[in-house]
Tab-separated table of C-alpha atoms in Angstrom:
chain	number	residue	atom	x	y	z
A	236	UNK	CA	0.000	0.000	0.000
A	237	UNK	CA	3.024	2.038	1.001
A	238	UNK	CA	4.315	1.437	-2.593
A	239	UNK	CA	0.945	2.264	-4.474
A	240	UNK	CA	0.876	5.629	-2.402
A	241	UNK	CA	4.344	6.487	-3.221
A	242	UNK	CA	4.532	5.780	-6.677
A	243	UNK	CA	1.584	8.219	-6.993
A	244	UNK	CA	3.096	11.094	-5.506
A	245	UNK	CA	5.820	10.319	-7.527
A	246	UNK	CA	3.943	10.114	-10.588
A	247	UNK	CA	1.896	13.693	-8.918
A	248	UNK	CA	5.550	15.329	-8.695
A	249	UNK	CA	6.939	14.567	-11.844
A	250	UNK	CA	3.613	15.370	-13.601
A	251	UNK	CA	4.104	12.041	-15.774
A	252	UNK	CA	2.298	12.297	-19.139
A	253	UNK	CA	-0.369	10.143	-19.452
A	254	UNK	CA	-1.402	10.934	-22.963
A	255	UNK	CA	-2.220	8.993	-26.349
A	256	UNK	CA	-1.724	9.295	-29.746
A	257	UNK	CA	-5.326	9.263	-31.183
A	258	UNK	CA	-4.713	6.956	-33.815
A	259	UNK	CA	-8.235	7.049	-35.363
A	260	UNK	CA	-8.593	10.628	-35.555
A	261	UNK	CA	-5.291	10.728	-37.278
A	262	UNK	CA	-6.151	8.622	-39.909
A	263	UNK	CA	-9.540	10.293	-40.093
A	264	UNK	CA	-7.665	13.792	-40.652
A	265	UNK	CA	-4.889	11.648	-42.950
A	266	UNK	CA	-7.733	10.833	-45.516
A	267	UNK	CA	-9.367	14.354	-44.990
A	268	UNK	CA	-7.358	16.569	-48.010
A	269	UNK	CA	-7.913	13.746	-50.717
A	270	UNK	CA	-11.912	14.354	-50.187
A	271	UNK	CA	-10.694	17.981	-51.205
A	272	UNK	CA	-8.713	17.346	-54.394
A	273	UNK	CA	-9.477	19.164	-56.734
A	274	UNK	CA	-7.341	18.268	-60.071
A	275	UNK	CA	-8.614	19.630	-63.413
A	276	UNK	CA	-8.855	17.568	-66.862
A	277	UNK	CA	-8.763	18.243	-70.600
A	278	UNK	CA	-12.767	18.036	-70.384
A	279	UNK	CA	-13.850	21.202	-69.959
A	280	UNK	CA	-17.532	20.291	-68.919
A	281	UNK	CA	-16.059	17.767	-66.373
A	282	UNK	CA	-13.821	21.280	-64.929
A	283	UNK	CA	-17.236	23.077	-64.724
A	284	UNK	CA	-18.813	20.453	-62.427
A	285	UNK	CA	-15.141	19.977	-60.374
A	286	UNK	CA	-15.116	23.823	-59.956
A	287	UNK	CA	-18.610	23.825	-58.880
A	288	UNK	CA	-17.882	21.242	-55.676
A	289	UNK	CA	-14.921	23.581	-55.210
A	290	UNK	CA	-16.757	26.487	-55.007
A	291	UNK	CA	-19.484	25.015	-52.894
A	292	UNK	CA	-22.496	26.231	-55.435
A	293	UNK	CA	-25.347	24.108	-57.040
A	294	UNK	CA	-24.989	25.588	-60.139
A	295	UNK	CA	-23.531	28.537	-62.575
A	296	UNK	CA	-24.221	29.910	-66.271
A	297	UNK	CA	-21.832	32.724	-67.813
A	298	UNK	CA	-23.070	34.949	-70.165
A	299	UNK	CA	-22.101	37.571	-72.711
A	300	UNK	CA	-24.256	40.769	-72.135
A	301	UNK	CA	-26.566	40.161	-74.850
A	302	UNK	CA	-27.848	36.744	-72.731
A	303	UNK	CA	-26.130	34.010	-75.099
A	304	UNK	CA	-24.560	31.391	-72.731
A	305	UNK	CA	-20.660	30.858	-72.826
A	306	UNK	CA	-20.244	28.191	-70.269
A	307	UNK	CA	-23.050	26.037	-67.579
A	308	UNK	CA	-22.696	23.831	-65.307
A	309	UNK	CA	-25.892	22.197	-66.007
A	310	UNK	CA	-25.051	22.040	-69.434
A	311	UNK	CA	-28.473	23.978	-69.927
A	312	UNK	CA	-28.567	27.686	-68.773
A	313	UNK	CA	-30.408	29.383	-71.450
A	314	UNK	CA	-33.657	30.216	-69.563
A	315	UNK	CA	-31.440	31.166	-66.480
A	316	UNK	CA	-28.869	33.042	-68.665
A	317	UNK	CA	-31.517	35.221	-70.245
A	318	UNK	CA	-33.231	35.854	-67.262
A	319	UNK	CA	-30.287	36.869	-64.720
A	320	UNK	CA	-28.407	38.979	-67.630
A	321	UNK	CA	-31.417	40.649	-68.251
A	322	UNK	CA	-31.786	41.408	-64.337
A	323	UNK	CA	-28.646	42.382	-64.129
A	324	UNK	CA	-28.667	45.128	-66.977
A	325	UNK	CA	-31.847	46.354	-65.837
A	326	UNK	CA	-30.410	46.717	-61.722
A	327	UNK	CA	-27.034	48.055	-63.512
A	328	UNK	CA	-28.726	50.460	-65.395
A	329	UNK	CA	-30.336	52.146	-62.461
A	330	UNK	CA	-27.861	51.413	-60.185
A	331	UNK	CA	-24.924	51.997	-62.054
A	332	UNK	CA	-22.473	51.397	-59.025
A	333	UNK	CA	-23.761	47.988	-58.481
A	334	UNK	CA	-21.441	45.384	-58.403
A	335	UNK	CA	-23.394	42.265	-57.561
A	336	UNK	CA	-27.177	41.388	-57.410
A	337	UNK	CA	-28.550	39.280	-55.087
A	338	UNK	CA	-32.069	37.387	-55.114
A	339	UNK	CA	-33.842	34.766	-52.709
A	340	UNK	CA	-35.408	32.195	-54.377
A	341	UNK	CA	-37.247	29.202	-52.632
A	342	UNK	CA	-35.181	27.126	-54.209
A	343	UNK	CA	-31.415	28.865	-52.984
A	344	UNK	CA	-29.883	32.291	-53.843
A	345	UNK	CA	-29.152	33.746	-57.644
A	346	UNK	CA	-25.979	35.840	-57.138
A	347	UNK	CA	-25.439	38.074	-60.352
A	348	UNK	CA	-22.133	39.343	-60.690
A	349	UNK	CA	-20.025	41.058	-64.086
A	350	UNK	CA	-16.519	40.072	-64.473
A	351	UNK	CA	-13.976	40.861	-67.939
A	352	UNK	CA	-17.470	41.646	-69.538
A	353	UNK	CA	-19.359	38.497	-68.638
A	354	UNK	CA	-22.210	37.618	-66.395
A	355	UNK	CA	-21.477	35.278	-63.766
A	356	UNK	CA	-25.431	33.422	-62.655
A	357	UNK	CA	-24.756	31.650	-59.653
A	358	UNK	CA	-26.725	29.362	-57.822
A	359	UNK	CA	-26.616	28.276	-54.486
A	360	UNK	CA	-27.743	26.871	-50.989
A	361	UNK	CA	-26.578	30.311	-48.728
A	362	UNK	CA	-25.569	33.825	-50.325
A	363	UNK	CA	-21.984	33.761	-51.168
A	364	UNK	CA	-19.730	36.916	-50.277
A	365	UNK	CA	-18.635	39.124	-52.660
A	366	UNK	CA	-15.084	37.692	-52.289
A	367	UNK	CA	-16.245	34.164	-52.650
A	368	UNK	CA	-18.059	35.055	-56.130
A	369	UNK	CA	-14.967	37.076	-57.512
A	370	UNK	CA	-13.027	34.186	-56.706
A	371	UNK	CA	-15.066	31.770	-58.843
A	372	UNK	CA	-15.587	34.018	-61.521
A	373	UNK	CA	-11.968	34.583	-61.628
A	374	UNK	CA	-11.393	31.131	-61.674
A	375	UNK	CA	-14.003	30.111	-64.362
A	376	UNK	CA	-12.460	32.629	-66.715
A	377	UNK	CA	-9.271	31.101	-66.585
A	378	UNK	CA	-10.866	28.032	-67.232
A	379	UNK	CA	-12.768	29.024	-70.039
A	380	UNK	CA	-9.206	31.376	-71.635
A	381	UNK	CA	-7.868	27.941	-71.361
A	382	UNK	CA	-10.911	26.204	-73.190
A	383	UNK	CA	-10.645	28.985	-75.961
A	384	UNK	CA	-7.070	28.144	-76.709
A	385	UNK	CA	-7.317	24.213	-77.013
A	386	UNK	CA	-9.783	24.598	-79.152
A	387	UNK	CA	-7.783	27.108	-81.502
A	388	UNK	CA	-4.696	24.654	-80.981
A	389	UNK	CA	-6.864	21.861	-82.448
A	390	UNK	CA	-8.275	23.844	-85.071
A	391	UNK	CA	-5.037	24.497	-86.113
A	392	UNK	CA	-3.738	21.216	-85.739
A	393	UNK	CA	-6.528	20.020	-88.052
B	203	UNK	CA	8.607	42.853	-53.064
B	204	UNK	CA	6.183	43.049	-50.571
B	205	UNK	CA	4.829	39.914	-48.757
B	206	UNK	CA	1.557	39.896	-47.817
B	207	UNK	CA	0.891	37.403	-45.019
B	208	UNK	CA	-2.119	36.335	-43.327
B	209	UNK	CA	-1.966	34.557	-40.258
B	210	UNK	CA	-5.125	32.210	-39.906
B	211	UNK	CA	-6.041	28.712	-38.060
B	212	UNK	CA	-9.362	28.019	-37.960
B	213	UNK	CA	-9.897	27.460	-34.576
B	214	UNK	CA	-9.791	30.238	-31.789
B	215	UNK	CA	-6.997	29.923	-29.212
B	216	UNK	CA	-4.083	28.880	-31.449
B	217	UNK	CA	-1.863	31.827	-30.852
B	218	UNK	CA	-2.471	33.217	-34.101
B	219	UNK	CA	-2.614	37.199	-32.816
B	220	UNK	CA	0.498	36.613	-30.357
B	221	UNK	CA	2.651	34.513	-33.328
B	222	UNK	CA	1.650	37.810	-35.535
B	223	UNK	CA	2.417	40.366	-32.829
B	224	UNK	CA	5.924	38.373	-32.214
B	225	UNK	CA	6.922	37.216	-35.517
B	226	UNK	CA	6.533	41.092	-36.904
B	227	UNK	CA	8.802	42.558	-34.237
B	228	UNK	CA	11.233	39.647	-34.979
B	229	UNK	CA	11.345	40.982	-38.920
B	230	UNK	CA	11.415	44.668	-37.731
B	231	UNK	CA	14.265	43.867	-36.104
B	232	UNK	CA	15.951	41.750	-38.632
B	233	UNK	CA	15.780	45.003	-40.699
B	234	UNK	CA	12.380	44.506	-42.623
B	235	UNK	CA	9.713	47.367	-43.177
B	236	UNK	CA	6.619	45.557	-41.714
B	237	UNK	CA	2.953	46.468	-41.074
B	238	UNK	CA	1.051	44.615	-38.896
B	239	UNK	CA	-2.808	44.421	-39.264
B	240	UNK	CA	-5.531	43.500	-36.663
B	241	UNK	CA	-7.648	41.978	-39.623
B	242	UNK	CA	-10.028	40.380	-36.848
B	243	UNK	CA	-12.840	42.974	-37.106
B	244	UNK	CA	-15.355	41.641	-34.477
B	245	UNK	CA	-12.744	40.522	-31.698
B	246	UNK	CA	-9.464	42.833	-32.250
B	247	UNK	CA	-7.358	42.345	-29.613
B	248	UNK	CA	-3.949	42.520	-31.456
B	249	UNK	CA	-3.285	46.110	-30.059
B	250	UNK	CA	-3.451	44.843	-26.398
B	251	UNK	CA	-0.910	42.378	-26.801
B	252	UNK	CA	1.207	45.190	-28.831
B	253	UNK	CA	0.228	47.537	-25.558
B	254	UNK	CA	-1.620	49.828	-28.218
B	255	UNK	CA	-5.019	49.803	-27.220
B	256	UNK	CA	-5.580	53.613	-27.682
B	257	UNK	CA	-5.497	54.532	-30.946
B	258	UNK	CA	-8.383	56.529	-32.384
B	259	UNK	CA	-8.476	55.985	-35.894
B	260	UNK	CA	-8.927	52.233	-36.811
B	261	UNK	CA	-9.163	50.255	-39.290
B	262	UNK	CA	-12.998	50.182	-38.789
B	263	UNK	CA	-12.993	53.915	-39.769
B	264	UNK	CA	-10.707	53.179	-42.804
B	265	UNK	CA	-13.331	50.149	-43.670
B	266	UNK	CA	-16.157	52.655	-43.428
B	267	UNK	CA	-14.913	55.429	-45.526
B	268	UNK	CA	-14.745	57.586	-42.921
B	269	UNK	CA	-10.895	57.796	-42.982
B	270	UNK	CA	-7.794	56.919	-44.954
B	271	UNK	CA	-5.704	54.459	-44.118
B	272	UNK	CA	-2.753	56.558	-43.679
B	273	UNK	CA	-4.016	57.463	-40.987
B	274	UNK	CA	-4.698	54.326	-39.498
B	275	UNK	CA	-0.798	53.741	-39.472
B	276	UNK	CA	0.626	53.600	-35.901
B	277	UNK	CA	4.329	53.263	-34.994
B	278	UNK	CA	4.719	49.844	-33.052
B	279	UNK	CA	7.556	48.343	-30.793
B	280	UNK	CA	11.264	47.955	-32.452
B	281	UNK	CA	10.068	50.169	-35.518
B	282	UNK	CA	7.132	48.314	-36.788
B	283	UNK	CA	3.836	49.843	-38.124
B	284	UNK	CA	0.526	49.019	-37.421
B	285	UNK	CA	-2.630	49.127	-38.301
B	286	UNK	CA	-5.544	48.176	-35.519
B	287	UNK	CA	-9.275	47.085	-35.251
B	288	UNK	CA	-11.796	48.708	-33.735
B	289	UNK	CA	-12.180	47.249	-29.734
B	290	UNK	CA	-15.794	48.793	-29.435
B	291	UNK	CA	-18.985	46.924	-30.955
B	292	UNK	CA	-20.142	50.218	-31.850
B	293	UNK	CA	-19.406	49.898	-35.875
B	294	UNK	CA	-17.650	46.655	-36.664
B	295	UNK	CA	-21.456	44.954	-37.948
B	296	UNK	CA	-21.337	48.597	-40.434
B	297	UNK	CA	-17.352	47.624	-41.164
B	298	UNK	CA	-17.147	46.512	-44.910
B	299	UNK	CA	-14.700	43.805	-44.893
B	300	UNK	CA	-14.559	43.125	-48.148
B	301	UNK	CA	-12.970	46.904	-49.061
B	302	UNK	CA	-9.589	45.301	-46.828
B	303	UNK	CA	-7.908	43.789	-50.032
B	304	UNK	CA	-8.401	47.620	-51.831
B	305	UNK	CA	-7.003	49.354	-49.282
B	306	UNK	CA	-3.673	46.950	-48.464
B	307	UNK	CA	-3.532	47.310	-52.116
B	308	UNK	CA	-3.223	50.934	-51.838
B	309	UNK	CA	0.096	50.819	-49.327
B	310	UNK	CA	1.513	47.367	-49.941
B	311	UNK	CA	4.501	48.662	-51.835
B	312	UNK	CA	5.935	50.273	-48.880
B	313	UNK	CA	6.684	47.412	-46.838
B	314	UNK	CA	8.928	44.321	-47.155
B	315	UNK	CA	6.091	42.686	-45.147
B	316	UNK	CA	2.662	42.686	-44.443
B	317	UNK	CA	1.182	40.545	-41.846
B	318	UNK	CA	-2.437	40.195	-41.460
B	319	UNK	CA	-3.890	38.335	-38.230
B	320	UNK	CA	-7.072	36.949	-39.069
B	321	UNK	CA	-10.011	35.934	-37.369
B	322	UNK	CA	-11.216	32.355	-36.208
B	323	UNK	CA	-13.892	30.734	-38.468
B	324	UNK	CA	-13.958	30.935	-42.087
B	325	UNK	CA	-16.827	33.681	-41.941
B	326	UNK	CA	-16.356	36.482	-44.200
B	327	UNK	CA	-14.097	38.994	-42.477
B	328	UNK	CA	-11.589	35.536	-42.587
B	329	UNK	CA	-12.296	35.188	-46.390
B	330	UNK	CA	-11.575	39.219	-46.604
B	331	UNK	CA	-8.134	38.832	-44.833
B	332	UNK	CA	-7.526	35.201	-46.828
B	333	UNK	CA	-8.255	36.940	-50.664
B	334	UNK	CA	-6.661	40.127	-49.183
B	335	UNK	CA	-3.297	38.423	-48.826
B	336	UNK	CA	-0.973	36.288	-51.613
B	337	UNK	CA	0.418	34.055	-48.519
B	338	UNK	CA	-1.536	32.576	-45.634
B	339	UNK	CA	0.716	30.928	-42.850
B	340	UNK	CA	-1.250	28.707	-40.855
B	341	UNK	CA	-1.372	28.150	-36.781
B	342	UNK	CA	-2.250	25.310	-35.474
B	343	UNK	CA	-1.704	23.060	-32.245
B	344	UNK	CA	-0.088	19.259	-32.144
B	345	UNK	CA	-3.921	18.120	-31.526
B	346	UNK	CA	-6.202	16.823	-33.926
B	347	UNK	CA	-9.512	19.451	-33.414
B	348	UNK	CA	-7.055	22.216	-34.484
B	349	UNK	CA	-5.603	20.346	-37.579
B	350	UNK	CA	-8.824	19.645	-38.631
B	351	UNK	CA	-9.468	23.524	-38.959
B	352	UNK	CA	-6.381	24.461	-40.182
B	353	UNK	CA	-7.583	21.766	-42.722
B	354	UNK	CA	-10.498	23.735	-43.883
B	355	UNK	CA	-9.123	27.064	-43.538
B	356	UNK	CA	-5.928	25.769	-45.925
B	357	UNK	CA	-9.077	24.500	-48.366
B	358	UNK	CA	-11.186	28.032	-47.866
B	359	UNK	CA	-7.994	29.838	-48.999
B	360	UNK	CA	-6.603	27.922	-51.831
B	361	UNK	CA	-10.817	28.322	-53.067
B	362	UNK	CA	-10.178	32.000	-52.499
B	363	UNK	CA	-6.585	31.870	-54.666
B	364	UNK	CA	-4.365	32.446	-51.562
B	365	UNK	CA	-1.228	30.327	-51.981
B	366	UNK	CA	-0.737	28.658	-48.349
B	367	UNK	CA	3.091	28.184	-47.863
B	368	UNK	CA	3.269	26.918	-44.444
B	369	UNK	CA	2.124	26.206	-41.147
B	370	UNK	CA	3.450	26.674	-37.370
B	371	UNK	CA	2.539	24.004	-34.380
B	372	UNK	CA	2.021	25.907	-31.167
B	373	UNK	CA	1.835	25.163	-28.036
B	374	UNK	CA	3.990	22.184	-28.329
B	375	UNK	CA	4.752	20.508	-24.550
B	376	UNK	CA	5.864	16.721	-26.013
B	377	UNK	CA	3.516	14.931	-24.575
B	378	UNK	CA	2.895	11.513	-26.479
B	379	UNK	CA	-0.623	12.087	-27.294
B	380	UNK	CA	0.474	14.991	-29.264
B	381	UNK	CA	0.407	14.846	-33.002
B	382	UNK	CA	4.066	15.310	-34.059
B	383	UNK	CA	5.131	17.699	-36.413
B	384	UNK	CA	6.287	15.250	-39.445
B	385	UNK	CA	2.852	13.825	-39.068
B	386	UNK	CA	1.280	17.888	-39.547
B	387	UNK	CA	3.214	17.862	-42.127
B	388	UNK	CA	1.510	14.965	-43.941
B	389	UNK	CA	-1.740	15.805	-42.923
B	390	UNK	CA	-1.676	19.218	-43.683
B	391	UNK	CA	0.524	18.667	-46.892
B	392	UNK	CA	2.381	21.617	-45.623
B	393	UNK	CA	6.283	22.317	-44.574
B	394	UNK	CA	6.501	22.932	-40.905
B	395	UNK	CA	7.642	27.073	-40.242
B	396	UNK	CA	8.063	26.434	-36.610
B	397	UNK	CA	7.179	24.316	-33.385
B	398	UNK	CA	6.982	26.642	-30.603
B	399	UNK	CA	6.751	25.297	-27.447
B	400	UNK	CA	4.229	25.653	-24.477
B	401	UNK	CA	5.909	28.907	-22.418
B	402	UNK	CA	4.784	30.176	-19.428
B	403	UNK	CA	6.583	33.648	-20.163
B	404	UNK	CA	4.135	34.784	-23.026
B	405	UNK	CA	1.339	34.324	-20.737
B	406	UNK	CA	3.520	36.302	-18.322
B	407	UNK	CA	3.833	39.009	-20.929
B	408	UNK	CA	0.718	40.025	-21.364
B	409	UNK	CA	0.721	40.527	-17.248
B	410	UNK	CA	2.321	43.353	-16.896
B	411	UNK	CA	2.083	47.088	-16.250
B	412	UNK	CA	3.463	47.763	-19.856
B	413	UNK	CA	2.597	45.178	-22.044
B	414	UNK	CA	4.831	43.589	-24.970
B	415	UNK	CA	4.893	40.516	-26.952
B	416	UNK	CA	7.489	38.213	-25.637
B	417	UNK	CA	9.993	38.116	-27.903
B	418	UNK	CA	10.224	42.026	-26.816
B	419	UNK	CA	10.311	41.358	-23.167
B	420	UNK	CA	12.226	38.245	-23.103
B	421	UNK	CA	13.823	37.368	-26.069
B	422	UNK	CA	15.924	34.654	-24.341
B	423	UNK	CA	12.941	32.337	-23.535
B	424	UNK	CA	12.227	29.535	-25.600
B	425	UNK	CA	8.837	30.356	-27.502
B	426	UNK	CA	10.716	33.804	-28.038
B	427	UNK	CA	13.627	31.962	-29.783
B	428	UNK	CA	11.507	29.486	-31.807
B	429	UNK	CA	9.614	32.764	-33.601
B	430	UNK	CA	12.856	34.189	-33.951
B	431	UNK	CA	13.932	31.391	-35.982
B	432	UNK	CA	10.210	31.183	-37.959
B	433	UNK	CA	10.683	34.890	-38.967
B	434	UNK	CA	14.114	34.064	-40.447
B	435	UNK	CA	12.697	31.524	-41.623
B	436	UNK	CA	10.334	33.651	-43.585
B	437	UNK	CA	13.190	35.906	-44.824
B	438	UNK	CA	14.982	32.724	-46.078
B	439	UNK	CA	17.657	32.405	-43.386
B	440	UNK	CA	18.768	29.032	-43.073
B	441	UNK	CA	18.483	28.061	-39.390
B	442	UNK	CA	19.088	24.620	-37.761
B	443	UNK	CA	15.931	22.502	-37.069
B	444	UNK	CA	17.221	21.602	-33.233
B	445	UNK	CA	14.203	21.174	-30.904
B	446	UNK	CA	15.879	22.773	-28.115
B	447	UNK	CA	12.734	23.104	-25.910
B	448	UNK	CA	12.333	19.767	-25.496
B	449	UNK	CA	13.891	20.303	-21.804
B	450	UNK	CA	12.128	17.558	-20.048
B	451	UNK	CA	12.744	17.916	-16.035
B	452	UNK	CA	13.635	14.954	-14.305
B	453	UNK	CA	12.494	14.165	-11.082
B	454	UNK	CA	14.367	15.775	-8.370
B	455	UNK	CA	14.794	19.025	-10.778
B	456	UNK	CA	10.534	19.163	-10.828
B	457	UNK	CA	10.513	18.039	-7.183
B	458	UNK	CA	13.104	21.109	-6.510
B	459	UNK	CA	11.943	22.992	-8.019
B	460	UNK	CA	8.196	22.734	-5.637
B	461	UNK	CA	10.164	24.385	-2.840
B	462	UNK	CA	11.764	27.249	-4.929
B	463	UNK	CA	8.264	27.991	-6.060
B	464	UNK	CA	7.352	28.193	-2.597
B	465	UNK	CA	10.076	30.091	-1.526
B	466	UNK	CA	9.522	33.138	-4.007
């Protein structure tokens, strides 16, 4: 008893660690970045729907300013691109300072936003910042820049 | 060229404001121009631990409009500027956070570096400080909650086109349990800046009648000497990867040193 009592004083003194690796969480946190890969192809429709788990939206149409659809992620944006470019002329023309428009659906938020003379219609479950849709747009138009030149390098290939 | 850093984590409590406060008197003294920002907009508290808690123009006002950031520039300890947040609740839900990238913009060129101490979270005056800077250097702690929100935060800012070049373990007391730093590394797919040990003498620090970051007041003690060498680090001095703190007590040094704590 002597012994058990002194080894725990012991133990009290020399503040002995009595800590453990926690393996499972480790391995849990290990696997965690590959869920979060996010490596582009040569498809450039597969790119829109990798870019729109990376952005965290449901979906996205680009537009020129006269409502004809560039790129979408649903690989049918017409009605959508017509509609939000539309809205956004209209809001830009009487609010010419406007950068981005914002609209509450019951089905998720429409974020209208003009980048390198495009309109960006994004869809999704919670409004997205200003920074978060400048950062998509920014990264779509890359994407589609990219797009434009493979397709002239295969053109003149051919 | 100017560097502009942010310092985030993720999770609160990681030392993020105190490695920012430390690490920029560190390159001030090393020679560097450096501004120091108090990006954390709702709970600012960077000018305490700088001792600089009275400074009427903020960068609340500068986020507002209502003044430029010029004059939002403060001088800091060992030549350093700095910029604060707002302590009062009074105007930080007005505060635009999203102007912050426009206005470091608008001074960046006259520093060597910037560094930006950001929030916890990844709310938007986080996403404001992570798009506002080209660099985020992450903080974290050898346990796995904190990795896994240094995990999302590294995510949030590569989404947001912020290249994340690092991250620093802190509060490191080598206890087994603790998740060592070659195994950050690997989870976090990041190089290591710096492990800076568990110190009772930043604590200390901010206990005193004037208040200074540590590596200020005691630039001898061992966290002080770790963000010395994370700083050079960040210049690109090479410095020696020795983990020097790892100054386990024995025994009778721990058992000693009971009764000199009791004497004092």
């Amino acid at each position: 008893m002597f012994k058990r009592m002194a080894r725990k004083v012991a133990s009290r003194v020399k503040d002995e660690d009595t800590t453990i690796r926690p393996t499972s969480q480790v391995d849990f946190l290990k696997d965690f970045l590959s869920k979060h890969n996010y490596v582009f192809s040569q498809d450039f429709e597969e790119n829109l729907e990798i870019l729109k788990k990376k952005h965290l939206v449901d979906d996205f149409v680009v537009t020129n300013f006269d409502g004809s659809v560039v790129a979408s992620s649903n690989g049918n944006g017409q009605s959508d691109g017509i509609m939000g470019t539309a809205m956004f002329s209209y809001i830009k023309s009487e609010i010419p300072d406007s950068e981005a428009v914002l609209i509450k659906r019951e089905d998720g938020w429409f974020m209208l936003f003009a980048l390198n003379k495009k309109v960006f219609i994004v869809r999704a479950g919670s409004d997205l910042s200003g920074i978060e849709l400048k950062a998509l747009a920014l990264e779509l138009s890359i994407l589609m820049e990219e797009n434009k030149e493979t397709k002239m390098e295969k053109r003149v290939a051919r | 060229m100017t560097r502009v850093i942010v310092i985030a984590s993720g999770k609160g409590g990681t030392g993020k404001t105190t490695i920012t406060a430390n690490m920029g008197i560190a390159l001030a003294k090393a020679g560097k121009k450096v501004l120091l920002v108090d990006a954390d907009v709702a709970m600012a508290n960077l000018s305490l631990i700088l001792g600089m808690q009275s400074s009427p123009i903020t960068l609340h006002d500068v986020l507002l409009g209502e003044s430029q950031v010029h004059d939002a520039i403060y001088d800091g300890p060992n030549g350093l500027h700095f910029i604060p947040s707002g302590l009062s609740l009074d105007n930080y839900k007005r505060v635009d956070s999203e102007r912050l990238s426009g206005i470091i913009a608008t001074i960046a060129d006259q520093y060597d570096f910037i560094l930006m101490d950001a929030a916890a979270g990844i709310e938007k005056n986080v996403l404001s400080a992570l798009s506002a800077a080209q660099e985020t250097l992450l903080v974290t702690m050898p346990t796995s909650p904190a990795i896994a929100d240094a995990l999302k935060t590294k995510i949030v800012a590569q989404r947001l086109g912020s290249k994340v070049i690092g991250v620093i373990i802190n509060f490191v007391m080598g206890e087994k349990g603790e998740i060592s730093k070659s195994e950050c590394s690997s989870i976090l797919e990041l190089p290591v800046y710096g492990s800076v040990p568990y110190d009772p003498e930043v604590r200390k620090s901010f206990m005193q009648q004037k208040v200074l970051p540590v590596i200020a007041r005691k630039p001898d003690s061992i966290a002080a000497k770790e963000m010395q060498k994370i700083a050079s680090r960040l210049i690109g001095v090479q410095v020696s990867n020795s983990d020097d703190h790892k100054d386990k007590k024995g025994f009778f040094s721990k058992f000693t040193s009971i009764f000199r704590r009791n004497k004092k």
